[in-house]
Amino acid sequence: MLTGKLALVTGAGGGIGRAVCQLLAEAGAKIMAADCNHTAAKETISLLANNDHMARRMDVSDSQDVKAAFDNIQSKYYKPPEVVVNAAGIVRDNFLLKISEEDFQKVFDVNVKGTFLVTKKACEVLVDIGAAGSIINISSVVAKRGNIGQCNYASSKAAVETFTKCVAREMADYNIRCNVVLPGFIATTMTNEIPEKVKNMFKSMIPMKRFGTPEEVAQMIKFLASDESSYITGSSFYVSGGIE
Ligand SMILES: NC(=O)c1ccc[n+]([C@@H]2O[C@H](COP(=O)([O-])OP(=O)(O)OC[C@H]3O[C@@H](n4cnc5c(N)ncnc54)[C@H](O)[C@@H]3O)[C@@H](O)[C@H]2O)c1
């Protein structure tokens, strides 16, 4: 399904990013696992079957880091990644009346600017050589519904969805697709710290009455990465157990 493709996955040391690396590698892709936590990215690579993958420390919100990672890919694989999954993301939750300017900005720097920097660089290098590509961004159901304590995160994820639609329109002529996945509540480090009482409240709101797994999100991303989704661009996909 993805044999011969090269995939750059950001946030590759985290729950969803790691599951994406595993599924894409099983489908035949070579993986560049990038994360600001290099150890976690290396752990991800150690879980993959063959050894033609690589891990790299990269802060997606730093344009120099992003450029260096793409240079590194070019020198190792002699081509740009045809698949890019922007899975790096952070939360800095707080109520509007308490949230600091710094925590508001930090979330936008990673979630929005990070997605922009990586997507822009990927498109530049693909357009340069006339290659097709598929970019998959990660938004969230909270982009649609808002969430108490997440004015920074939810609005950053709304920006990621709209950004995706702009990229899809501009890049369609170059045969570069760009789609966005909106996970609901997924069991990863990001949701680990939610108190049990609040988790149960969220579960009661989800039609399927449970959190999703990173693999369930990764399955959708694998489909969007592959040519099986060749006529899909600018689209949003819920992976949320029915919550919108
Ligand atoms: N878990 C959920 O319920 C859920 C729901 C909706 C959307 N999402 C989104 O899915 C994506 C993956 O989240 P996850 O649940 O796997 O979280 P996670 O915390 O397990 O993983 C996030 C990864 O991103 C990395 N990261 C953070 N800042 C970075 C930076 N500046 N540069 C590079 N890497 C950075 C972290 O080191 C971590 O490995 C995120 O964009 C998140 O917002 C998660």
Coordinates of C-alpha atoms and ligand atoms in Angstrom, one line a residue:
M1 CA 0.0 0.0 0.0
L2 CA 2.9 2.4 0.8
T3 CA 5.8 0.5 -0.6
G4 CA 8.6 2.9 -1.7
K5 CA 7.1 5.9 0.0
L6 CA 9.0 8.0 2.5
A7 CA 6.9 9.4 5.4
L8 CA 7.9 12.2 7.8
V9 CA 5.9 11.9 11.0
T10 CA 6.2 14.7 13.6
G11 CA 5.3 14.1 17.2
A12 CA 6.5 10.6 16.4
G13 CA 7.4 9.8 20.0
G14 CA 3.8 10.4 21.2
G15 CA 0.8 8.1 21.3
I16 CA -0.8 8.9 17.9
G17 CA 2.5 9.7 16.1
R18 CA 4.0 6.3 17.2
A19 CA 1.0 4.4 16.1
V20 CA 1.1 6.2 12.7
C21 CA 4.8 5.2 12.3
Q22 CA 4.0 1.6 13.1
L23 CA 1.1 1.4 10.6
L24 CA 2.8 3.2 7.8
A25 CA 5.9 1.1 8.3
E26 CA 3.9 -2.1 8.2
A27 CA 2.3 -0.8 5.0
G28 CA 5.8 -0.6 3.5
A29 CA 6.8 3.1 4.0
K30 CA 10.2 4.2 5.2
I31 CA 9.8 6.4 8.3
M32 CA 11.5 9.6 9.5
A33 CA 10.3 9.9 13.1
A34 CA 10.7 13.5 14.3
D35 CA 10.0 14.8 17.8
C36 CA 11.4 17.4 20.1
N37 CA 11.9 14.4 22.5
H38 CA 14.6 12.6 20.6
T39 CA 14.6 9.6 23.0
A40 CA 10.9 9.0 22.4
A41 CA 11.4 9.3 18.6
K42 CA 14.2 6.7 18.8
E43 CA 12.0 4.4 20.9
T44 CA 9.4 4.6 18.1
I45 CA 12.0 3.6 15.5
S46 CA 13.2 0.7 17.7
L47 CA 9.7 -0.8 17.5
L48 CA 9.7 -0.9 13.7
A49 CA 10.6 -4.0 11.8
N50 CA 13.3 -3.1 9.3
N51 CA 16.1 -0.7 9.9
D52 CA 15.9 1.8 7.0
H53 CA 14.0 4.3 9.2
M54 CA 15.5 7.2 11.1
A55 CA 14.7 9.2 14.2
R56 CA 15.5 12.9 14.6
R57 CA 15.1 15.6 17.2
M58 CA 13.0 18.4 15.7
D59 CA 11.1 21.3 17.2
V60 CA 8.3 22.0 14.7
S61 CA 8.0 25.6 15.9
D62 CA 11.6 26.4 14.9
S63 CA 12.1 27.0 11.2
Q64 CA 15.8 26.3 11.4
D65 CA 15.1 22.9 12.9
V66 CA 12.5 22.1 10.3
K67 CA 14.9 23.1 7.5
A68 CA 17.7 20.9 9.0
A69 CA 15.4 17.9 9.2
F70 CA 14.4 18.2 5.5
D71 CA 18.1 18.6 4.6
N72 CA 18.8 15.4 6.6
I73 CA 16.1 13.5 4.8
Q74 CA 17.4 14.6 1.5
S75 CA 21.0 13.5 2.3
K76 CA 19.9 10.1 3.6
Y77 CA 17.1 9.2 1.1
Y78 CA 17.9 11.5 -1.8
K79 CA 14.3 12.6 -2.1
P80 CA 11.7 14.5 0.0
P81 CA 9.0 12.7 1.9
E82 CA 5.9 12.1 -0.1
V83 CA 3.9 11.6 3.0
V84 CA 3.9 14.1 5.9
V85 CA 1.9 13.6 9.1
N86 CA 1.8 16.6 11.4
A87 CA 1.1 14.9 14.7
A88 CA 3.2 17.1 17.0
G89 CA 0.9 19.0 19.4
I90 CA 0.6 20.3 22.9
V91 CA -2.0 21.4 25.4
R92 CA -1.6 24.1 28.1
D93 CA -5.1 24.0 29.6
N94 CA -6.5 26.7 31.7
F95 CA -9.6 28.8 32.1
L96 CA -9.9 32.0 30.1
L97 CA -9.7 34.1 33.2
K98 CA -6.5 32.3 34.4
I99 CA -4.6 31.5 31.2
S100 CA -1.3 33.3 30.6
E101 CA -0.3 35.0 27.4
E102 CA 2.7 32.7 27.3
D103 CA 0.5 29.5 27.4
F104 CA -1.8 30.8 24.8
Q105 CA 1.1 31.7 22.5
K106 CA 3.0 28.4 23.1
V107 CA 0.1 26.3 22.0
F108 CA -0.3 28.3 18.8
D109 CA 3.5 28.1 18.2
V110 CA 3.5 24.3 18.2
N111 CA 0.1 23.4 16.9
V112 CA -0.4 26.1 14.2
K113 CA 3.0 27.5 13.4
G114 CA 4.6 24.1 13.6
T115 CA 2.0 22.6 11.2
F116 CA 2.6 25.6 8.9
L117 CA 6.4 25.4 8.9
V118 CA 6.5 21.6 8.2
T119 CA 3.8 21.8 5.6
K120 CA 5.4 24.7 3.8
K121 CA 8.8 23.1 3.6
A122 CA 7.3 19.8 2.5
C123 CA 5.4 21.5 -0.3
E124 CA 8.4 23.5 -1.4
V125 CA 10.6 20.5 -1.8
L126 CA 7.9 18.4 -3.5
V127 CA 7.0 21.2 -6.0
D128 CA 10.8 21.7 -6.7
I129 CA 11.0 18.2 -8.1
G130 CA 7.4 17.9 -9.4
A131 CA 6.5 15.1 -7.1
A132 CA 3.1 14.2 -5.7
G133 CA 2.5 14.1 -2.0
S134 CA 0.0 13.6 0.8
I135 CA -0.1 15.8 3.9
I136 CA -2.2 14.8 6.9
N137 CA -2.8 17.3 9.7
I138 CA -4.4 16.6 13.1
S139 CA -7.1 18.9 14.5
S140 CA -9.6 17.8 17.1
V141 CA -13.3 17.6 17.8
V142 CA -12.9 20.4 20.3
A143 CA -12.1 22.7 17.3
K144 CA -15.8 22.3 16.4
R145 CA -17.5 22.3 19.8
G146 CA -15.1 24.3 22.0
N147 CA -14.1 23.0 25.4
I148 CA -13.9 24.5 28.9
G149 CA -10.3 25.1 29.8
Q150 CA -9.1 24.9 26.2
C151 CA -9.6 28.3 24.6
N152 CA -6.0 28.1 23.3
Y153 CA -5.9 24.5 22.2
A154 CA -9.4 24.4 20.6
S155 CA -8.9 27.6 18.6
S156 CA -5.4 26.4 17.5
K157 CA -7.0 23.2 16.2
A158 CA -9.7 25.2 14.4
A159 CA -6.9 27.0 12.7
V160 CA -5.2 23.7 11.7
E161 CA -8.4 22.6 10.0
T162 CA -8.8 25.9 8.0
F163 CA -5.1 25.9 7.2
T164 CA -5.5 22.4 5.7
K165 CA -8.3 23.5 3.4
C166 CA -6.2 26.5 2.1
V167 CA -3.2 24.2 1.5
A168 CA -5.4 21.7 -0.4
R169 CA -6.8 24.4 -2.7
E170 CA -3.3 25.9 -3.4
M171 CA -1.5 22.6 -3.9
A172 CA -4.1 20.6 -5.9
D173 CA -2.5 21.7 -9.2
Y174 CA 0.8 20.2 -8.0
N175 CA -0.8 16.9 -7.1
I176 CA -0.2 17.4 -3.4
R177 CA -3.2 16.5 -1.3
C178 CA -3.8 17.8 2.2
N179 CA -6.4 16.5 4.6
V180 CA -7.2 16.8 8.3
V181 CA -8.2 14.2 10.9
L182 CA -10.3 15.3 14.0
P183 CA -9.8 12.8 16.8
G184 CA -12.2 12.7 19.7
F185 CA -10.8 11.6 23.1
I186 CA -7.9 9.2 22.5
A187 CA -6.0 7.3 25.2
T188 CA -2.5 8.8 25.0
T189 CA -0.2 10.9 27.3
M190 CA -2.2 13.9 26.3
T191 CA -5.3 12.6 28.0
N192 CA -3.7 10.5 30.7
E193 CA -3.7 13.4 33.2
I194 CA -7.4 14.1 32.9
P195 CA -8.9 13.1 36.3
E196 CA -10.9 9.9 36.3
K197 CA -14.2 11.7 37.2
V198 CA -13.8 14.0 34.2
K199 CA -12.9 11.1 31.9
N200 CA -16.1 9.4 32.9
M201 CA -18.1 12.5 32.2
F202 CA -16.5 12.7 28.7
K203 CA -17.1 9.0 28.1
S204 CA -20.8 9.5 28.9
M205 CA -21.0 12.1 26.1
I206 CA -19.4 9.9 23.5
P207 CA -22.0 7.7 21.6
M208 CA -19.5 4.7 21.7
K209 CA -18.9 5.4 25.4
R210 CA -15.2 4.9 25.3
F211 CA -11.9 6.7 24.4
G212 CA -10.4 5.7 21.1
T213 CA -7.0 4.1 20.6
P214 CA -4.0 5.7 18.8
E215 CA -4.2 2.9 16.3
E216 CA -7.8 3.8 15.4
V217 CA -6.6 7.3 14.5
A218 CA -3.6 5.9 12.6
Q219 CA -5.8 3.7 10.4
M220 CA -7.5 6.8 9.0
I221 CA -4.1 8.5 8.5
K222 CA -2.8 5.4 6.7
F223 CA -5.7 5.6 4.3
L224 CA -5.2 9.3 3.6
A225 CA -1.5 8.7 3.1
S226 CA -2.1 6.1 0.5
D227 CA -3.2 6.3 -3.1
E228 CA -6.5 4.7 -2.1
S229 CA -7.6 8.2 -1.1
S230 CA -6.4 9.7 -4.4
Y231 CA -9.5 11.8 -5.0
I232 CA -9.6 13.2 -1.5
T233 CA -8.2 16.6 -0.6
G234 CA -9.2 19.4 1.7
S235 CA -11.4 17.1 3.7
S236 CA -12.0 16.6 7.4
F237 CA -12.4 13.2 9.0
Y238 CA -13.7 12.6 12.5
V239 CA -12.3 9.6 14.4
S240 CA -14.3 10.1 17.5
G241 CA -16.6 7.4 18.5
G242 CA -19.5 9.5 17.2
I243 CA -18.9 12.7 19.1
E244 CA -18.8 15.9 16.9
Ligands
LIG1 N1 -5.0 12.4 22.5 C1 -6.1 13.0 22.2 O1 -7.2 12.8 22.8 C2 -6.2 13.9 21.0 C3 -7.4 14.3 20.5 C4 -7.4 15.2 19.4 C5 -6.3 15.6 18.8 N2 -5.1 15.2 19.3 C6 -3.9 15.6 18.6 O2 -3.1 14.5 18.1 C7 -1.8 14.9 18.0 C8 -1.0 13.8 18.8 O3 -1.3 13.8 20.1 P1 -1.1 12.6 21.1 O4 -2.4 12.3 21.8 O5 -0.3 11.5 20.5 O6 -0.2 13.4 22.2 P2 1.2 13.0 22.9 O7 1.4 14.0 23.9 O8 1.2 11.6 23.2 O9 2.3 13.2 21.7 C9 2.6 14.5 21.2 C10 4.1 14.4 20.8 O10 4.4 15.7 20.2 C11 5.7 16.0 20.6 N3 5.9 17.5 20.5 C12 5.4 18.4 21.4 N4 5.9 19.6 21.0 C13 6.7 19.4 19.9 C14 7.4 20.3 19.1 N5 7.5 21.6 19.4 N6 8.1 19.7 18.1 C15 8.1 18.4 17.9 N7 7.4 17.6 18.6 C16 6.7 18.0 19.6 C17 5.8 15.5 22.0 O11 7.1 15.3 22.5 C18 5.0 14.2 21.9 O12 5.9 13.1 21.6 C19 -1.6 16.3 18.7 O13 -1.6 17.2 17.6 C20 -2.9 16.4 19.5 O14 -3.3 17.7 19.7 C21 -5.0 14.3 20.4

